[in-house]
CSV table of C-alpha atoms in Angstrom, one decimal:
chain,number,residue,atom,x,y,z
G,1,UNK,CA,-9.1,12.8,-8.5
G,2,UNK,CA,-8.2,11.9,-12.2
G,3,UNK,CA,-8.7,8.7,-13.4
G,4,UNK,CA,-6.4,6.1,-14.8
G,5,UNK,CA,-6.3,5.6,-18.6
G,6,UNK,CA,-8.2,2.7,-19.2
G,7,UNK,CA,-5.4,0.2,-19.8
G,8,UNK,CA,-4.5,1.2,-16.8
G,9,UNK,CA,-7.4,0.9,-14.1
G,10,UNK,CA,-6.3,-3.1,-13.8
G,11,UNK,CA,-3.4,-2.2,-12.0
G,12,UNK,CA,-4.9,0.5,-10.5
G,13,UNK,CA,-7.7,-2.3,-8.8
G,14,UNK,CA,-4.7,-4.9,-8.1
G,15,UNK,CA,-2.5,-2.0,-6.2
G,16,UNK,CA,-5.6,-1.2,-4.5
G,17,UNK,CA,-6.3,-5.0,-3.7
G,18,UNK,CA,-2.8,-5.2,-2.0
G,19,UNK,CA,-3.1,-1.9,-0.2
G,20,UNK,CA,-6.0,-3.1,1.4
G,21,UNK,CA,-4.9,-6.5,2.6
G,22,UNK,CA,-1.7,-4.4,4.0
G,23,UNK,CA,-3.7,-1.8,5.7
G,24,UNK,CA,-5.5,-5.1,7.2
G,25,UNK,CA,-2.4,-6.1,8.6
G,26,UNK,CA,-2.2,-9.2,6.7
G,27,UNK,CA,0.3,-8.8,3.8
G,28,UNK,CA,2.8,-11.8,3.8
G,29,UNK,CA,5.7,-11.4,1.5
G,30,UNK,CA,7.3,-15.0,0.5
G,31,UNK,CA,11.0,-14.5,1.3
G,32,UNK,CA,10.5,-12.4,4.2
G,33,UNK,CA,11.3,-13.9,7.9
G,34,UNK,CA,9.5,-17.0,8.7
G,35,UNK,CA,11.4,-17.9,11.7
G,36,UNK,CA,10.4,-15.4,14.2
G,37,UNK,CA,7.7,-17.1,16.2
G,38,UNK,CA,4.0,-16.2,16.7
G,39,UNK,CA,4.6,-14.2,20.4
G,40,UNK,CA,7.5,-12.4,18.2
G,41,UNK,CA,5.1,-11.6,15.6
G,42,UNK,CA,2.4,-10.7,17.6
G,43,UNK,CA,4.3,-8.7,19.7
G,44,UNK,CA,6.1,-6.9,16.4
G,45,UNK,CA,2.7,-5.9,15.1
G,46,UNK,CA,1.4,-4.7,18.2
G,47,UNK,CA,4.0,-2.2,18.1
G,48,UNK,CA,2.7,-0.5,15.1
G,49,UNK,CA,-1.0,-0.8,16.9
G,50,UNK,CA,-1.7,-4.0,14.9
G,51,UNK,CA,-3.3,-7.4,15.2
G,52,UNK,CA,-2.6,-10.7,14.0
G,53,UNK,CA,-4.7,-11.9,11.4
G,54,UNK,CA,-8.3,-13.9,12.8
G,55,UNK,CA,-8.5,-16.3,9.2
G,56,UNK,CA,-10.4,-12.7,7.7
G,57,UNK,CA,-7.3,-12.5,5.0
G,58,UNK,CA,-9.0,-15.5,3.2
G,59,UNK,CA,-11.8,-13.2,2.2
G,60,UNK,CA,-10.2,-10.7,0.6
G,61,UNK,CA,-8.6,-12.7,-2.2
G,62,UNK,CA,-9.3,-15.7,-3.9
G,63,UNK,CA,-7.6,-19.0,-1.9
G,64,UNK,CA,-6.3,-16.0,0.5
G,65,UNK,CA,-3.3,-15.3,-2.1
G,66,UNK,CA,-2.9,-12.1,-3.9
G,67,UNK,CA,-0.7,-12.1,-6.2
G,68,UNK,CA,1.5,-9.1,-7.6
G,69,UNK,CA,1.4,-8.3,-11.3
G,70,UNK,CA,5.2,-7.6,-12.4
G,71,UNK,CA,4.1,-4.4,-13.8
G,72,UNK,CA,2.9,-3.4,-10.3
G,73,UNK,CA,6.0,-4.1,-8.9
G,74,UNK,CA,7.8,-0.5,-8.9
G,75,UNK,CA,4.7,1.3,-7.6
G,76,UNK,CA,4.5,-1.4,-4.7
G,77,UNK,CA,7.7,-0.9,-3.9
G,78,UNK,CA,7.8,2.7,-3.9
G,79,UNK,CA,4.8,1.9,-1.5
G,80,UNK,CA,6.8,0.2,0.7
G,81,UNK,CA,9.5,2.8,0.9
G,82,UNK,CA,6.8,5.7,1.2
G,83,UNK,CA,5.3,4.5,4.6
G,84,UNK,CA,7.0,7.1,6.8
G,85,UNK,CA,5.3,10.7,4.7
G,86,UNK,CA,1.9,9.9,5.9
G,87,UNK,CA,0.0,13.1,7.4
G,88,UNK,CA,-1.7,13.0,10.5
G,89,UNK,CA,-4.5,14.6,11.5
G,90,UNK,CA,-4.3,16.5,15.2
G,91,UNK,CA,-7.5,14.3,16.3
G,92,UNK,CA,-4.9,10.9,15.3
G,93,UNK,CA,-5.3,8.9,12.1
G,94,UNK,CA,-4.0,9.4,9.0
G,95,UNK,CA,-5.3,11.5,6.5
G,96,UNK,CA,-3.4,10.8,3.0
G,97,UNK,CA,0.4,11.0,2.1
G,98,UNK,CA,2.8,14.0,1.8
G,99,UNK,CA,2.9,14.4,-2.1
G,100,UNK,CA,5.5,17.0,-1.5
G,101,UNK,CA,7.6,14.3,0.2
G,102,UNK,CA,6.2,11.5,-2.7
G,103,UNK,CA,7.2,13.2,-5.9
G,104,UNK,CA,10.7,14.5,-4.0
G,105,UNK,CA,11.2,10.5,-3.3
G,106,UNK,CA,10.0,9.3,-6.5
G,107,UNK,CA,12.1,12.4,-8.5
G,108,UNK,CA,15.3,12.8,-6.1
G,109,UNK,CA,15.4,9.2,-5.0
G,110,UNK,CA,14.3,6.8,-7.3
G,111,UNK,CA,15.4,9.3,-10.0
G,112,UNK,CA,12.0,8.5,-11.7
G,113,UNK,CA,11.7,10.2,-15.6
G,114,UNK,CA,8.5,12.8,-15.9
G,115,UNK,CA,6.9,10.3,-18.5
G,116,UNK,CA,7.1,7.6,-16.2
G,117,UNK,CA,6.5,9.5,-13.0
G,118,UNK,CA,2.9,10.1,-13.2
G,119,UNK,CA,1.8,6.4,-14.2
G,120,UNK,CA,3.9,5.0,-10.9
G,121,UNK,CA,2.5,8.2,-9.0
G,122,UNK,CA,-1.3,7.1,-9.7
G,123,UNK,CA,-0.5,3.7,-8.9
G,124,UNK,CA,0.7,5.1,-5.4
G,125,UNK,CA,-2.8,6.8,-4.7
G,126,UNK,CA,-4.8,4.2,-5.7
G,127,UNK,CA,-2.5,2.2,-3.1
G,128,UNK,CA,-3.6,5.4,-0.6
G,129,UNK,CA,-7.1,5.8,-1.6
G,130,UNK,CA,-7.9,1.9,-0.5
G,131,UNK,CA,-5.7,1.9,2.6
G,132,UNK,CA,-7.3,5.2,3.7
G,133,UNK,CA,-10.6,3.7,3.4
G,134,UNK,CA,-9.7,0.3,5.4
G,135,UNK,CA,-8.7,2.2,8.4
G,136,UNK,CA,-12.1,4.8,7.9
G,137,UNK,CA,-14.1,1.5,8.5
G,138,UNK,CA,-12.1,0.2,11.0
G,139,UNK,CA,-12.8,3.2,12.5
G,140,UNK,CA,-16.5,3.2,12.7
G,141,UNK,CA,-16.6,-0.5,13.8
């Protein structure tokens, strides 16, 4: 895989950061619905084959907050949007995104200029690479 231009390996690690607390099942977006109660939760993330949260999230970022840098912002979302073109493998898991279906989103879709499409593109793997490797060790335990 190449590797991000220098001044741009931070964002690479903060994407990565993000993607893992996500894979983890505990991203919390401020602004998102609070009211739904914890069986509703519980029973919401169940039905993507996830658990609630045991007080692990506290570990993976300092005072259990990760915050978003406002350059990351268009690759996260992008992220967000992308969930549905990951490939599975026959045994079950994932095994990476679609990039066909990526760079068609990200060209097509977000109508994302060449000079501007590989820097949010990287961002996205960096995103993939991390989550990919939280659900190989969740795996083996």
């Amino acid at each position: 895989m190449e590797r991000l231009p220098q001044r741009n390996r931070r964002k690479g690690k903060k994407l990565a950061q993000v993607a893992r607390i996500q894979a983890r099942g505990q991203l919390h977006i401020p602004g998102s619905n609070h009211d739904a109660t914890e069986a509703e939760f519980t029973e919401a993330l169940a039905a993507f084959g996830l658990m609630p949260d045991e007080g692990e999230g506290a570990a993976s970022a300092p005072g259990g907050f990760c915050y978003l840098w406002p350059c990351n912002v268009p690759a996260f979302n992008a992220w967000q949007r992308l969930q549905t073109q990951w490939r599975e493998s026959a045994m079950g898991g994932r095994t990476g995104l679609d990039y066909s279906a990526v760079t068609a989103f990200l060209r097509d879709v977000l109508r994302i200029k060449p000079k501007a499409l590989a820097e949010l593109f990287a961002g996205i793997q960096a995103m993939e690479v991390a989550a990919l490797n939280v659900w190989n060790q969740e795996k083996q335990n």
